[in-house]
Structure formats: C-alpha cells, structure tokens
Coordinates of C-alpha atoms in Angstrom, one line a residue:
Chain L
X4 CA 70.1 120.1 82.7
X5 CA 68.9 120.2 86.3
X6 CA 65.5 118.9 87.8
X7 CA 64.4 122.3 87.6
X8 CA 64.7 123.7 84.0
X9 CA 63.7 119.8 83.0
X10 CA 60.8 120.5 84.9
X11 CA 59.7 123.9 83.2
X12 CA 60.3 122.3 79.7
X13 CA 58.1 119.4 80.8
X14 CA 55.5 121.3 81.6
X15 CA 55.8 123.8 78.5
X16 CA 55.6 120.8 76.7
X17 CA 52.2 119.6 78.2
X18 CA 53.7 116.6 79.7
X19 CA 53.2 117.2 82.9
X20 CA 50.7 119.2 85.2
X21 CA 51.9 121.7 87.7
X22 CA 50.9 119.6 90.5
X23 CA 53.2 116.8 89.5
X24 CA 55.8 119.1 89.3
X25 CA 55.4 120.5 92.8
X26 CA 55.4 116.8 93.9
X27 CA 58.1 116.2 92.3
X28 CA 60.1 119.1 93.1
X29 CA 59.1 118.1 96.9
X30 CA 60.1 114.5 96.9
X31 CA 64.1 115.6 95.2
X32 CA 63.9 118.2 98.4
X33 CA 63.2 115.5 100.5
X34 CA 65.5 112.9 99.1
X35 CA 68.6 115.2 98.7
X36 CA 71.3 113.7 99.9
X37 CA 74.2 116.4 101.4
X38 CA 77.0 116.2 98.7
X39 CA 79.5 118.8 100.5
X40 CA 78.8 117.8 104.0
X41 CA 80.8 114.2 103.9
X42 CA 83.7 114.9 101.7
X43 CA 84.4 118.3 104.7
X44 CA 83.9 115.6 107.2
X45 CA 86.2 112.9 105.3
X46 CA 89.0 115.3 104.9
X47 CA 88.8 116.8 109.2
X48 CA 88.9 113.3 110.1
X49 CA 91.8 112.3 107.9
X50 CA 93.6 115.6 109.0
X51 CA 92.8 114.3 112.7
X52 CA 93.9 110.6 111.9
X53 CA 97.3 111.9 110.2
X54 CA 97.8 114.0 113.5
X55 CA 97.5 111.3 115.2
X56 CA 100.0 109.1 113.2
X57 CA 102.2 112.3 113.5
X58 CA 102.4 112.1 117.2
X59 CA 103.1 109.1 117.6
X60 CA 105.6 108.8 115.3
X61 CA 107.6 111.5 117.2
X62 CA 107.8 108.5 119.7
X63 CA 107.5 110.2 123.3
X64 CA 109.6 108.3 125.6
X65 CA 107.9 110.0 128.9
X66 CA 104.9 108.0 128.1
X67 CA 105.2 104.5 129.0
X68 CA 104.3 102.1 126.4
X69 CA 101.2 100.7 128.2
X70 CA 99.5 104.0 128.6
X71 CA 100.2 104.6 124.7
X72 CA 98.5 101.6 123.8
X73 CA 95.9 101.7 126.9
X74 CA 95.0 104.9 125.0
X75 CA 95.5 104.1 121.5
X76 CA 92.7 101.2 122.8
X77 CA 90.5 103.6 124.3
X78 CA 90.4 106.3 121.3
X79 CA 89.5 103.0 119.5
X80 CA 86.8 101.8 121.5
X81 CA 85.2 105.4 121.7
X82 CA 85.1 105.8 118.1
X83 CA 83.5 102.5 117.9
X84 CA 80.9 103.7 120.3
X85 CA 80.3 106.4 118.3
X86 CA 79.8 104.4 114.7
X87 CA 77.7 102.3 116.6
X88 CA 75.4 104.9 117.8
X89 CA 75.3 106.6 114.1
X90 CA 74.1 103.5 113.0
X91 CA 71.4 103.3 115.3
X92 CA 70.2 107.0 115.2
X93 CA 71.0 106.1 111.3
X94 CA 73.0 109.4 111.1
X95 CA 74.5 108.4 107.8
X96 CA 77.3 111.3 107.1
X97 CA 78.5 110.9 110.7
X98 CA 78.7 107.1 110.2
X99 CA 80.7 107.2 107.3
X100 CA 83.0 110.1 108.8
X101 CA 83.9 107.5 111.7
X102 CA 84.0 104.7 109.9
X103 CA 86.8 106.2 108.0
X104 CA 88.6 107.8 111.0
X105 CA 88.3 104.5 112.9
X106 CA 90.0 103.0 109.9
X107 CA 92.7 105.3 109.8
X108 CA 92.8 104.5 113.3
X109 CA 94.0 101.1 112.7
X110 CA 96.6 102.1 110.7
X111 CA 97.8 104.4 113.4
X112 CA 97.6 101.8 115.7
X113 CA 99.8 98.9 113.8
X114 CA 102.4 101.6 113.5
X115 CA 102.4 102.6 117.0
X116 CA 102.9 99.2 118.3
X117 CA 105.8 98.4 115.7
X118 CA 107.1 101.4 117.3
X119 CA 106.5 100.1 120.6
X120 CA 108.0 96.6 120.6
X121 CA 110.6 97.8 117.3
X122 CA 108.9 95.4 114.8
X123 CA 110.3 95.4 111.5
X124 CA 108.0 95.6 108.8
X125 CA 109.0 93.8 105.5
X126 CA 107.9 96.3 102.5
X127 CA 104.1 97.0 102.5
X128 CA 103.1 94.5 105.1
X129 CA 101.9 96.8 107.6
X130 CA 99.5 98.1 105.1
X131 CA 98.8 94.8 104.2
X132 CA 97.4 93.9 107.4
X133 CA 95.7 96.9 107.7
X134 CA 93.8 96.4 104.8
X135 CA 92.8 92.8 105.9
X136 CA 91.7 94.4 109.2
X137 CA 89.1 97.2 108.3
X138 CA 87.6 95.0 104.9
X139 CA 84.8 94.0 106.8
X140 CA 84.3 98.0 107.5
X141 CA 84.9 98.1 103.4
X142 CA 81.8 96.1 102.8
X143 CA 79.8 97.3 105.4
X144 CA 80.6 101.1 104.0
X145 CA 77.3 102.6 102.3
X146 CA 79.4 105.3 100.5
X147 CA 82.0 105.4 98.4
X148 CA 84.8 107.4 100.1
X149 CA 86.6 104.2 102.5
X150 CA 86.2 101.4 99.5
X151 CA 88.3 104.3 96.8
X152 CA 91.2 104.8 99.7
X153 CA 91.2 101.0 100.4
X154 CA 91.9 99.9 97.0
X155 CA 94.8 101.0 95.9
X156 CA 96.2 100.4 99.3
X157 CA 95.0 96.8 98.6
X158 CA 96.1 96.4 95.4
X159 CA 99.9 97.5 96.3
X160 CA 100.4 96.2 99.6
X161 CA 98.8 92.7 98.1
X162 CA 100.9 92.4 94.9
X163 CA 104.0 93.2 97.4
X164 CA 103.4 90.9 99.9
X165 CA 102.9 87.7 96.9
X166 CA 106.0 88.8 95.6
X167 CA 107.3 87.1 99.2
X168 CA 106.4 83.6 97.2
X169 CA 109.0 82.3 95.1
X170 CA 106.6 81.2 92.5
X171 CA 104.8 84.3 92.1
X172 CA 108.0 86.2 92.2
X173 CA 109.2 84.4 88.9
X174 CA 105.6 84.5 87.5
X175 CA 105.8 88.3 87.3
X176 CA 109.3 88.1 86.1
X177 CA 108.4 86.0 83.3
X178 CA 105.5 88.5 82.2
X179 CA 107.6 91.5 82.6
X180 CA 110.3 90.0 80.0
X181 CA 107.0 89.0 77.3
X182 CA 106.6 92.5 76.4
X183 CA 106.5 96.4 77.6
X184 CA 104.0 97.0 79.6
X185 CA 102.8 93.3 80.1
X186 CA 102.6 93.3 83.6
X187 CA 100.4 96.8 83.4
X188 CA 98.0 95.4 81.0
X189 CA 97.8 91.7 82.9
X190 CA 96.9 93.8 85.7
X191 CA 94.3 95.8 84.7
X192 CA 92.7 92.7 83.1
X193 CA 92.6 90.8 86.4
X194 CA 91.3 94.0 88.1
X195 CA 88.6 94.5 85.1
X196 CA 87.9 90.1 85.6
X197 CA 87.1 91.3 89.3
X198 CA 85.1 94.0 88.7
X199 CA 83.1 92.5 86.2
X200 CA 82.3 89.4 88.6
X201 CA 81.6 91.7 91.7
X202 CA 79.2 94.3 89.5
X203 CA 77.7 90.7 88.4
X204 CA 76.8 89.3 91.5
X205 CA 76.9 92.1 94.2
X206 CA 75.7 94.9 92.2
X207 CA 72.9 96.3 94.6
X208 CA 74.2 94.8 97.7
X209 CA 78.2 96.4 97.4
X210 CA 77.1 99.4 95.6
X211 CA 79.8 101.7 96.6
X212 CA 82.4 99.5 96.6
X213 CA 81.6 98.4 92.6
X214 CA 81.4 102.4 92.3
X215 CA 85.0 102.5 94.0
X216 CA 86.5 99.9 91.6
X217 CA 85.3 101.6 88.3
X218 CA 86.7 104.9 89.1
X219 CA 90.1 102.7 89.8
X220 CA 89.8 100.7 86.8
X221 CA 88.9 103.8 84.6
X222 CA 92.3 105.7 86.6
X223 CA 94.1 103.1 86.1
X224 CA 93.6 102.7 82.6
X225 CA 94.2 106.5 81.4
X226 CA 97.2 106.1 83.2
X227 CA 98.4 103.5 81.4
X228 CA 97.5 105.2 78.2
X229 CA 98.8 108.2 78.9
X230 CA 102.4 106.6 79.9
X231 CA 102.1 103.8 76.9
X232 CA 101.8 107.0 74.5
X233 CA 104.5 109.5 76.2
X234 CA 106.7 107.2 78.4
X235 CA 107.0 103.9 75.8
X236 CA 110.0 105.7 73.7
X237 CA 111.9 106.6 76.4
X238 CA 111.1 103.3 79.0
X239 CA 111.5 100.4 76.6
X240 CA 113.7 99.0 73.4
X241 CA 113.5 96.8 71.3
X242 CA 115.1 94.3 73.4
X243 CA 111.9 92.6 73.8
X244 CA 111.0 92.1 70.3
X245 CA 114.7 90.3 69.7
X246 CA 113.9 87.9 72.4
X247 CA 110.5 86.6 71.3
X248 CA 112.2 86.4 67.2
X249 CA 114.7 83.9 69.0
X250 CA 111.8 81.5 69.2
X251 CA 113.2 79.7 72.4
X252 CA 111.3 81.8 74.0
X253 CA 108.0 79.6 74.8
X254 CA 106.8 81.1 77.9
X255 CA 106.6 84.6 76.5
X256 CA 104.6 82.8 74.1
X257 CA 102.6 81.0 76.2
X258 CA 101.8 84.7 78.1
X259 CA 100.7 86.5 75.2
X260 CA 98.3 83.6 74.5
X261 CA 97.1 83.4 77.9
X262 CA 96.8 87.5 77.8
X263 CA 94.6 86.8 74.3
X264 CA 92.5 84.0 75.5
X265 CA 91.6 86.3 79.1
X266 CA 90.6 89.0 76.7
X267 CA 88.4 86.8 74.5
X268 CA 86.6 85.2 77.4
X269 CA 86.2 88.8 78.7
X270 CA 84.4 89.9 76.0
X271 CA 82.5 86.6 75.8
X272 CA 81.5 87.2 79.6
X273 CA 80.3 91.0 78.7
X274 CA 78.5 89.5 75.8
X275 CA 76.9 86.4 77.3
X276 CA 75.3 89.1 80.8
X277 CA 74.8 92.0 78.5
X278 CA 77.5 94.7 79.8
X279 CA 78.5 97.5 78.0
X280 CA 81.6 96.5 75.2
X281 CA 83.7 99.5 76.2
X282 CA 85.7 97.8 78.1
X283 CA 86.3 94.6 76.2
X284 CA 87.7 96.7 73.1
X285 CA 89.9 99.2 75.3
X286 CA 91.4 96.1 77.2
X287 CA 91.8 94.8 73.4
X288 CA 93.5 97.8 72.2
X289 CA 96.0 98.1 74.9
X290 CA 97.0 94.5 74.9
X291 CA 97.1 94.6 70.4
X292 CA 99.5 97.8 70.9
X293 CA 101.8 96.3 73.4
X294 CA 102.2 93.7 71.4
X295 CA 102.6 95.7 68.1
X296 CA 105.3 97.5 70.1
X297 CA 107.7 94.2 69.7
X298 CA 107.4 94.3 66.3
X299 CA 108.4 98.3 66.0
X300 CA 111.5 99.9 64.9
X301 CA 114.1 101.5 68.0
X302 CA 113.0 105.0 66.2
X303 CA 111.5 107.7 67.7
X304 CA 109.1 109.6 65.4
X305 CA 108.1 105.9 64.7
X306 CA 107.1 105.1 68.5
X307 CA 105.5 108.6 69.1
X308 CA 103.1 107.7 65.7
X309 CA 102.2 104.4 67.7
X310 CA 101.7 106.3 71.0
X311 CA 99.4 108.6 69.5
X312 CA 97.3 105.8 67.5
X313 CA 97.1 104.0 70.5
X314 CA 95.0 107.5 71.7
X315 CA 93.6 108.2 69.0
X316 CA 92.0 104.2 68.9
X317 CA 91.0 104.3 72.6
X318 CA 89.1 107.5 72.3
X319 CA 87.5 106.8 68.7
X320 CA 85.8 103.8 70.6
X321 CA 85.0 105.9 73.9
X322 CA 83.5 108.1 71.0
X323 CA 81.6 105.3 69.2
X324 CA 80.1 104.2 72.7
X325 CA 79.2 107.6 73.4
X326 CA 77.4 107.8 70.3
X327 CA 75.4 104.5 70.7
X328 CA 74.6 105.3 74.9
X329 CA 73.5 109.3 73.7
X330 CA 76.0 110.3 76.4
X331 CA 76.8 114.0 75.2
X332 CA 79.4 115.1 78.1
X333 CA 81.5 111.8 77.9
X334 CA 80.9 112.6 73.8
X335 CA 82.3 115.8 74.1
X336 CA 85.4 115.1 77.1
X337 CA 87.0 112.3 74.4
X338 CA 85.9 114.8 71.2
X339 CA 87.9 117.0 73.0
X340 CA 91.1 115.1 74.2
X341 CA 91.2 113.8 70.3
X342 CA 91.6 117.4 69.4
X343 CA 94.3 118.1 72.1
X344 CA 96.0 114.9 71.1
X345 CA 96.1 115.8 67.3
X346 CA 97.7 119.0 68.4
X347 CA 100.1 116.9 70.1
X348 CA 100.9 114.4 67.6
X349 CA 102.1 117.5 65.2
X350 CA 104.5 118.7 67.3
X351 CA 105.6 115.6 68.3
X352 CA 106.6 114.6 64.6
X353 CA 106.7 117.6 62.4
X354 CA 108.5 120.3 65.0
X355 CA 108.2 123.4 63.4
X356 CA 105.0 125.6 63.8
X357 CA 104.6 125.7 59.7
X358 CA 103.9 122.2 59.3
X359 CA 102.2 121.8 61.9
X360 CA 99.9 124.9 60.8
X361 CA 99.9 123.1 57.5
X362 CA 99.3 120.0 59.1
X363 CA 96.4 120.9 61.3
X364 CA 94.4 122.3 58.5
X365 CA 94.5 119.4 56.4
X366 CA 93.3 117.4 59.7
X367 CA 90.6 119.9 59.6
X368 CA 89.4 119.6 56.0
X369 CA 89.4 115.9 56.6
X370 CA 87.0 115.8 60.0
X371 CA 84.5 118.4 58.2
X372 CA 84.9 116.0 54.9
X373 CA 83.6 113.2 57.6
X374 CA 80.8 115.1 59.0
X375 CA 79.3 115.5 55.2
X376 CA 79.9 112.1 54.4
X377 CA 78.3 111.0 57.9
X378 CA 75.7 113.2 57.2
X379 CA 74.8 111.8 53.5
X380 CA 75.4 108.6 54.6
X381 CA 72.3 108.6 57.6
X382 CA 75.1 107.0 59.9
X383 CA 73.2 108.2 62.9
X384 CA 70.0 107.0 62.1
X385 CA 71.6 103.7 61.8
X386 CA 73.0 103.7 64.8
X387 CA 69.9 104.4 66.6
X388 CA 68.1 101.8 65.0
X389 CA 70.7 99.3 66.0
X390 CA 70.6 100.7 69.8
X391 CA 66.7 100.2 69.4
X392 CA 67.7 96.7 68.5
Chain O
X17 CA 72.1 88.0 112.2
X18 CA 71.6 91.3 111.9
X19 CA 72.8 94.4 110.5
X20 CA 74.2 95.4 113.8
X21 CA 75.9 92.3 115.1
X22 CA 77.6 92.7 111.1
X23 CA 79.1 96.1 112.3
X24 CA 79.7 95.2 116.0
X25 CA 81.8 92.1 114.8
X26 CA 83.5 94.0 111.8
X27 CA 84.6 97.3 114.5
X28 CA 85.9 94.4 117.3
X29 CA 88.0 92.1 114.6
X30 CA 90.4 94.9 114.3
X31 CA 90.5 95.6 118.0
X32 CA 90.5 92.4 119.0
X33 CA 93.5 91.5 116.9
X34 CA 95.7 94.7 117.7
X35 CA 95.5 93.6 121.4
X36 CA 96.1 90.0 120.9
X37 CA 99.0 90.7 119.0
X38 CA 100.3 92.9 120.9
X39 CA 100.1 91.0 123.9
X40 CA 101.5 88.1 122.1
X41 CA 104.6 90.0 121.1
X42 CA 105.3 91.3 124.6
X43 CA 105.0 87.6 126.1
X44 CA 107.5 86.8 123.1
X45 CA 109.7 89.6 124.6
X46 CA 109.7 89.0 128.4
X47 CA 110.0 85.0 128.1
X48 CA 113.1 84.7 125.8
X49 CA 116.6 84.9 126.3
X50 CA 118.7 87.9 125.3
X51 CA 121.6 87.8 122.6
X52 CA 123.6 91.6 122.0
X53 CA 125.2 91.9 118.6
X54 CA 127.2 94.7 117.1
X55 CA 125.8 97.0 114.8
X56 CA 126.8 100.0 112.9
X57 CA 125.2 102.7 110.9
X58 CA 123.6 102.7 108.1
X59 CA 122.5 104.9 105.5
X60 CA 120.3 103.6 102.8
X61 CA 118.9 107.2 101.8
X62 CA 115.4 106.7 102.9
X63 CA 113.0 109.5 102.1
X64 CA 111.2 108.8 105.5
X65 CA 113.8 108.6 107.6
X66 CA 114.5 110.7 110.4
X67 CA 111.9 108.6 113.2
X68 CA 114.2 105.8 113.5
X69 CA 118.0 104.7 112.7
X70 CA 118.9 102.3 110.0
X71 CA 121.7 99.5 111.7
X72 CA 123.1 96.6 110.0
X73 CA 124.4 93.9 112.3
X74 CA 128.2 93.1 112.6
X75 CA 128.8 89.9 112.7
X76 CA 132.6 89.4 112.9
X77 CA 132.6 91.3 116.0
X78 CA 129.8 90.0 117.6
X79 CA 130.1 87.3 120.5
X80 CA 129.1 83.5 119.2
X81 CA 129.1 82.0 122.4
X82 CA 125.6 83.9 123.7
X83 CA 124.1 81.2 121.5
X84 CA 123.3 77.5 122.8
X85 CA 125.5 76.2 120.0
X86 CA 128.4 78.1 120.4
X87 CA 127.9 79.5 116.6
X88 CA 126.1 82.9 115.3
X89 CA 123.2 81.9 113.3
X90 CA 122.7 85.5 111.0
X91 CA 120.0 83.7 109.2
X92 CA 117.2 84.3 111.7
X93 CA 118.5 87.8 111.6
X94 CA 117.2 90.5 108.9
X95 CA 120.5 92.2 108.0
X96 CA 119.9 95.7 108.3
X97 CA 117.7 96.8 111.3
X98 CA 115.5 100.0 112.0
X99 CA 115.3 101.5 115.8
X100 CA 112.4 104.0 116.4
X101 CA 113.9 106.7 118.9
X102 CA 112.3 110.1 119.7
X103 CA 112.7 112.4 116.7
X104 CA 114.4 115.2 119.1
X105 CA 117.4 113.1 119.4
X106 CA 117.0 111.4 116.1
X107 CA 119.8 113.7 114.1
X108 CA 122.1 113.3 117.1
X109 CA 121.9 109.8 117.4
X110 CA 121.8 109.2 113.9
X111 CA 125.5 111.2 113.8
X112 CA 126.9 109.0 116.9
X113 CA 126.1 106.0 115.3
X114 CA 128.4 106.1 112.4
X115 CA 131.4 107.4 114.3
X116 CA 134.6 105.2 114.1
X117 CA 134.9 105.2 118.2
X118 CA 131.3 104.7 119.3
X119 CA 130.5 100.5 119.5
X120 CA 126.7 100.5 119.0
X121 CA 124.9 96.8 119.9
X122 CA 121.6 95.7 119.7
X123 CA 120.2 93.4 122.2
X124 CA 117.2 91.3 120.9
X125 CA 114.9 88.4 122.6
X126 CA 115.8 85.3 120.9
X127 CA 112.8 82.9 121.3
X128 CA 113.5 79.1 120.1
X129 CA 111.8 79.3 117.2
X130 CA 110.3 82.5 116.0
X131 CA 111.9 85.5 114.9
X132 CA 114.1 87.5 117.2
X133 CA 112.9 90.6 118.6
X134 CA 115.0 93.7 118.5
X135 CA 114.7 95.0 122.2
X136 CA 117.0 98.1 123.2
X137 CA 119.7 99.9 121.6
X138 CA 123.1 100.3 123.8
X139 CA 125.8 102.7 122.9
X140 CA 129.6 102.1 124.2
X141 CA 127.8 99.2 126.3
X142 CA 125.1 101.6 128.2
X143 CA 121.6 101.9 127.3
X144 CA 121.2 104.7 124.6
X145 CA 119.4 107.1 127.0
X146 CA 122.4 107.3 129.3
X147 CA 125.3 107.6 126.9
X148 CA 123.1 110.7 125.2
X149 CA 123.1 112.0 129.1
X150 CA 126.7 112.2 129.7
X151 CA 127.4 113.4 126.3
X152 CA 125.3 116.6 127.1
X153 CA 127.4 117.0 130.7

C-alpha cells in the first residue's frame, strides 16, 4: 500500500489528524530520493565506459602509445575532478554516476596498457587487480549499484587467482571429489560467514555494500537450487557415493564434517546476535541434500523426486518465515513457486497429462485438507504468540 | 581525516598505481637485452579473439646462443603467447601466421630476473608492419 492510501485509512480510522498527514505527506516529498534518475545514469556511463574499452581495443597504431596513456591519464584525472566536486556540492546521483564510470575507467585502463606493452594476463588477473584497485571506491560508495557489479567480479577473479597456489588448488580438488555440488554449497557458506560478520559489525556504516552481498547471496543461492533440482541428474553419478562407501576415503570425511560443524556454528552465530534463522536452515537443507545425493540410486525419476524435495523444503521454510515476519509478498512469491514446482514435479515423473490431472487434484484436496486442519488447530494464533515472544 | 581526504586518496591509489606500473614496465622494456624466438600460429578457439593473435613459441628452431649460457631456458617463457594488433589487419595477419612458408618470431626484453617481455612481432625477419606493406604492393 503506498504512503498515500495508508494515509487516508489512517485518518478514516481516527488515528491521525489531517494536519499530520499533510506533514507527513510533505516531509516523504522532501525526502524522496530519485529512483529512475541513477539507474539511466548508471547504464549512459557504462555504455560510455564500454565505448571506451571498445576503442581501444581496436588498438590504433597512428596513435603513439604515450599519447594513449597521456590521455587515458587525463580522462582519469578529469573524472576524478568531477567526483570530487559532486562530493562537495553533495550532488549524490552525479557522484555515484562517476564513481562508477571512473571505475570502469580503471578497467579500461589495465587493458589498454596490456595492450600497450603486450602483457599477458594469466586467467582473471586483470580483473583481479582491478577489483583491488577501485575497493576503496567500493566502501566509500553510498549506493548500491558499484558494490553489486564488484562482487561477483571479486568473487571470480579471487577464487581464480588462489587457484595459482598449489595448496589451495588441491584444497578445492579435494572438496569437489566429497560430494556434488560441494564446492557450491562450501562457497555460499563462506560468502553467508562474510555477510553475516560484515552486516554484524558495519551494518550502518557499509550499508550498501551489506545491501549488495544479500542480493548475491540470495542469487546465488536460487541458482544453486534451481541447478541442484534440474541439473543434478544429468551433472553427477553415483561415482561419489562409491568413493566415500570405500572408507579410505578420510578427507572427504573430514570435509563433510568440517561443512557440518560451519553450519552449526552458523546457526549458533545467528542465534547468539539474534538474526533471522532463514538462512541457517536453507544453508542446512542444501548441504543435508547434497549429502543425501551420495546415498541415492543412479535413477532418474528417483533424482528428479530429490530435486523437487529439495524445492519444495527450501520454499516450505521461506514460507514458515514469511508467516512468522507477516511478510505477505515474499508469502505469496514462494506460495507461488511451490505451486509451479508441483506442476513440475508431475510431469517430471508421471508424463502423461491424465496422471498428472489425476495427480494434481489429489495435491489439491490435500492443501485445502491443510488449511481446515490449520484452521481448527489455531496454528496462527500460535505463531503470533511465539513472534510476541 | 576526513571524508574528503578518504575519497581523494581512494580516486589517486588507482591512478597512482596505473602510472607507476606502467612506467615500471617500460623501464623493464628499454633496459633489457633482446632474445627473438620462433613462433607459429595458434588456434585455441577463443570466443574473444579477433584483437590479438594466439602464438606458441618454437623452440627447436629457435637460436640458443642469444642467451648468456648458450642454452634456451623455455621455462621463463609462457608457452603460448597473445599479440594485440589492430583489428583491421587482425583476420589477415591471423591467416599469414599459420602459413607453412611464412617464419613468424617474437622478439622479447629479457631482463635478469623477471619475466620476459614480449616486444614486437616480425614476419619473414621484418617488423610485421612492413611485410603486411609489401604484401599489398
């Protein structure tokens, strides 16, 4: 519901007077912040940046190479000028527009003097570099947009650039043999570890950039969801279950243990500071199904019926905290996505439209049997009264 | 400090760096002795190519005694280089270079004891420019 219509119901309702309404009504015109007007200026400037890249990367040999990066230097400077002067005049949209353009900038500049002097990058180092370059621009960002585009960059270009040490190299080597998906799910539970301690101490101060890493970690997640339940079949075998039977295997072991123990600490660190348990059980249910997965059959149907309880478990407890927060849209979104899923599931297994039909139905029956029985049972009321709690 | 010494330091590191880098790669350049080595082309069906030319080095035909000891040392080399060329000569080039009867080397400075740096390109012993001349005569 907007300000608005809350406003007019409010005051229907006696609890507020007119005047108050008109104040407040004034003080949201005042502190409206422009929603379209960065995201326009975000994508001209990365258009501009990738321009830029674009020319030099069709490498004109009239120019020599110290005009190139004489210029490259002065664009640099200039758009520094310019940030600079946002600040001051604390022209906020403009600020951030720069901020990411003189970012880009960077990256434009690493490649052109690789071109330059033919330095050979080794995988993702360039971007590597880049990313340690512009972090101080990262935390010094009031919005949201550089922090989301340097993340993933981050997270790629650092994983690939450990991967030049040895050790690390055979680290990930011996998680990718523990079990499907192991790496994936070790992962996201170092990234949720780091969100968790950043939200904890820098929550006011790096605002944006703990906004940044939630919508990464929550990406991040589905994806792995969604892959785990349609990709698992056709990606893994049950290769991985044979090895850990053979016992010798000690250090797959010692990974899954490791894996359990990070999520149990986890939880106990959401506990201990009060953050929501949403995470701690979805990090739960994806590691307990990957390891489940060793234990499964090579068969099909039989890995399609894990994929979709795998679903099915992650958005029952999206559902549950939805119910316990009163947050009706995210309520409705995994409602929803349960519905498509079941759809899914039925075709998935059954094939033909009949059983499915026949299928669906008795689905049906049984969510309106589990309405009535959460009716006559007062499950909501109890729920309120332990949120009260 | 404040706020804008925070931003004026965070918008210099970058620029700062870029420069001092880049000046410390061309002194690397200038002050090292040259080595040539044979290359050839190389296709490792990059999605991105089309900027540059993919070369591996050839060591059995290069010339061991450019080197202090008398022996090639292929170690401090990466095995397959790229060269950056101007993308209007790029599909030309790119052809030329994996032709039986065209000798492609690579000169590189060879400081004591960092990596090489890959310096020009030269096609039937002339720079790359000039071969790609007479060719269009």
């Amino acid at each position: 519901m907007s300000i608005a219509k809350k406003l007019e119901v409010w005051q229907a309702q006696n609890l507020i007077s007119a005047e108050q309404a008109k104040k407040i009504t004034a003080y949201e015109k005042e502190n409206r912040k422009p929603i379209l007007t960065l995201p326009l200026l975000a994508l001209g400037f990365f258009c501009i940046a990738l321009g830029i890249a674009s020319l030099v990367s069709a490498n004109w040999q009239i120019i020599p190479d110290s005009v190139k990066l004489g210029f490259d230097l002065a664009i640099m400077l200039g758009l520094a000028g310019g940030i600079f002067f946002c600040f001051c005049k604390e022209k906020e949209v403009w600020f951030e527009g720069l901020m990411l353009l003189f970012s880009l900038m960077v990256l434009v500049s690493i490649g052109l003097i690789a071109q330059i002097y033919q330095l050979q990058t080794q995988g993702l180092g360039a971007y590597f570099l880049w990313c340690v370059l512009v972090f101080p621009l990262v935390i010094i960002s009031r919005r949201i947009i550089l922090p989301l585009i340097w993340l993933p960059i981050f997270t790629a270009s650092s994983v690939d650039t450990l991967t030049n040490i040895t050790f690390f190299r055979d680290l990930l080597e011996i998680i990718e043999h523990t079990f499907p998906f192991a790496i994936s799910v070790c992962g996201i539970l170092i990234f949720a570890y780091i969100y968790r301690f950043v939200s904890y101490y820098f929550r006011t101060r790096l605002a944006p950039q703990i906004k940044a890493m939630k919508f990464w970690l929550g990406f991040d997640i589905v994806s792995l969801v969604v892959l785990m339940d349609f990709g698992a079949s056709n990606m893994f075998s049950g290769i991985f279950y044979e090895d850990i039977l053979n016992g010798d295997n000690y250090r797959s072991i010692l990974v899954i243990c490791c894996l359990i123990l990070a999520n149990v600490g986890f939880g106990y660190f959401s506990y201990k500071y009060n953050y929501s348990r949403l995470l701690t059980c979805v990090l739960a249910i994806l590691l307990g199904f990957s390891i489940i997965y060793m234990a499964l059959p090579d068969n099909g149907t039989i890995l399609d019926l894990w994929g979709f309880l795998l679903t099915m478990s992650i958005l029952s407890t999206v559902v549950a905290y939805a119910l316990i927060k009163n947050r009706v849209k995210l309520l409705n979104i995994a409602t929803a996505c349960m519905a498509i899923r079941l759809f899914c599931v039925y075709l998935q297994v059954f094939g033909s439209m009949l059983t499915t039909g026949i299928g669906l139905i008795v689905s049906g029956i049984l969510f309106l049997s589990l309405i009535y029985g959460w009716k006559k049972l007062h499950l909501n009321t109890m729920l309120i009264v332990k949120e009260s709690k | 400090m404040s706020k804008k010494v925070w931003l004026g330091l965070a918008l210099a590191f970058p620029m700062v760096y870029l420069s001092a880098w880049s000046a410390y790669v061309d002194y690397g350049i200038k002050n090292a002795d040259e080595i040539t080595i044979r290359a050839e082309g190389y296709d490792p069906r990059s999605l991105i190519s089309g900027h540059y030319l993919y070369l591996r080095l050839n060591w059995q035909d290069t010339d061991c005694t450019q080197f202090d000891d008398d022996l090639c040392h292929p170690n401090r080399f990466e095995s397959v280089y790229k060269y950056y060329i101007p993308e209007d000569v790029a599909p030309k080039l790119d052809k030329a270079v994996r032709k039986k009867n065209v000798k492609v080397d690579l000169v590189f400075a060879y400081p004591e004891n960092k990596n090489p740096y890959l310096k020009r390109m030269l096609i039937n012993d002339e720079p790359w420019k000039d071969w790609l001349k007479e060719q269009k005569k």
